[in-house]
PDB file of C-alpha atoms in Angstrom:
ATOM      1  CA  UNK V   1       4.769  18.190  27.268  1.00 57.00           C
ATOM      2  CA  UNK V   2       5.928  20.791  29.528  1.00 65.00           C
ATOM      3  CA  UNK V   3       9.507  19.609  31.016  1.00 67.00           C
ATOM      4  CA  UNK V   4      10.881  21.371  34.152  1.00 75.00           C
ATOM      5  CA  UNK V   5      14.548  21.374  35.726  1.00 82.00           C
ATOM      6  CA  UNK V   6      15.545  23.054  38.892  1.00 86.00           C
ATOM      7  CA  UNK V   7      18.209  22.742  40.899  1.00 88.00           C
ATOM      8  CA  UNK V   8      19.107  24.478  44.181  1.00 91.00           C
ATOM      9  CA  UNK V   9      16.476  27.381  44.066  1.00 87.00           C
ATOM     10  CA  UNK V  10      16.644  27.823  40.396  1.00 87.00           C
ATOM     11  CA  UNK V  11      14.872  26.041  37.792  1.00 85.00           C
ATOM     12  CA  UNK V  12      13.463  26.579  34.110  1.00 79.00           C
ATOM     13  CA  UNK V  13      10.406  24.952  31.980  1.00 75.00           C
ATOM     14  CA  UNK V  14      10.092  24.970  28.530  1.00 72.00           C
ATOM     15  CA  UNK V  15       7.338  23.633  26.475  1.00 75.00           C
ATOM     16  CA  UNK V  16       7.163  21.123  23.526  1.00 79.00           C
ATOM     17  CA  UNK V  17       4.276  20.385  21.749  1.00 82.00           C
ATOM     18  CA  UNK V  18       3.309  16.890  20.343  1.00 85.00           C
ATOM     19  CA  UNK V  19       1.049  17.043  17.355  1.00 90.00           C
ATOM     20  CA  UNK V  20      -1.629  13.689  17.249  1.00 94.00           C
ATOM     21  CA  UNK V  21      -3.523  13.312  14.451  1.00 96.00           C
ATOM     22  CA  UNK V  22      -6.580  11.276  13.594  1.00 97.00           C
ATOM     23  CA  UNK V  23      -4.927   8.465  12.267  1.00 96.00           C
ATOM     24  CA  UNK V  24      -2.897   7.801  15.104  1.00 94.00           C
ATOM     25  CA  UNK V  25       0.393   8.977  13.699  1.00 96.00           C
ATOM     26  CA  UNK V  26       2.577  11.849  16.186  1.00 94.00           C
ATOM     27  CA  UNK V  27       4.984  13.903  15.515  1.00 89.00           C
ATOM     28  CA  UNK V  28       6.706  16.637  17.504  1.00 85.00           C
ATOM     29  CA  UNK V  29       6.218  20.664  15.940  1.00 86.00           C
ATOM     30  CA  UNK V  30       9.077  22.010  16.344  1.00 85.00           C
ATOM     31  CA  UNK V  31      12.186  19.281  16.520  1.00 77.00           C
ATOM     32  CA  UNK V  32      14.916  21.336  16.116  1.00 82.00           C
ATOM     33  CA  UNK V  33      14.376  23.369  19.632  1.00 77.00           C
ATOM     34  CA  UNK V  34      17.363  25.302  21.149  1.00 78.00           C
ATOM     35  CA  UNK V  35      17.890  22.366  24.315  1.00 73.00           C
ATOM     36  CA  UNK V  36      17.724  19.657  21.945  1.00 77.00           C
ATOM     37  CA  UNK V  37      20.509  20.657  19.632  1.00 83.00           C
ATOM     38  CA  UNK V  38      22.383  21.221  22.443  1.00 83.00           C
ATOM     39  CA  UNK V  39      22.475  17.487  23.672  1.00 81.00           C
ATOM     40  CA  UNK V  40      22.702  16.529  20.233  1.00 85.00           C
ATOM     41  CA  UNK V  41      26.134  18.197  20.040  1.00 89.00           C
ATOM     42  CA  UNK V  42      27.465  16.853  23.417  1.00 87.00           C
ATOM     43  CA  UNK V  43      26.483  13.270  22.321  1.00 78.00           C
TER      44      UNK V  43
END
């Protein structure tokens, strides 16, 4: 997945990758990513 944000001229992407394997389970790689801790907190 490959989010985007932008607001008022300015915007940012960041990538996240989703791992799918051959028996059907998915998992995220990485999920403890910088953005994601960060609405963790706040919530």
């Amino acid at each position: 997945m490959e989010p985007h944000l932008g607001r008022d001229g300015v915007g940012l992407k960041f990538e996240e990758l989703l791992v799918v394997t051959d028996d059907g389970d998915a998992y995220w790689l990485d999920d403890d990513v910088p953005h994601m801790r960060r609405w963790n907190a706040a919530a």
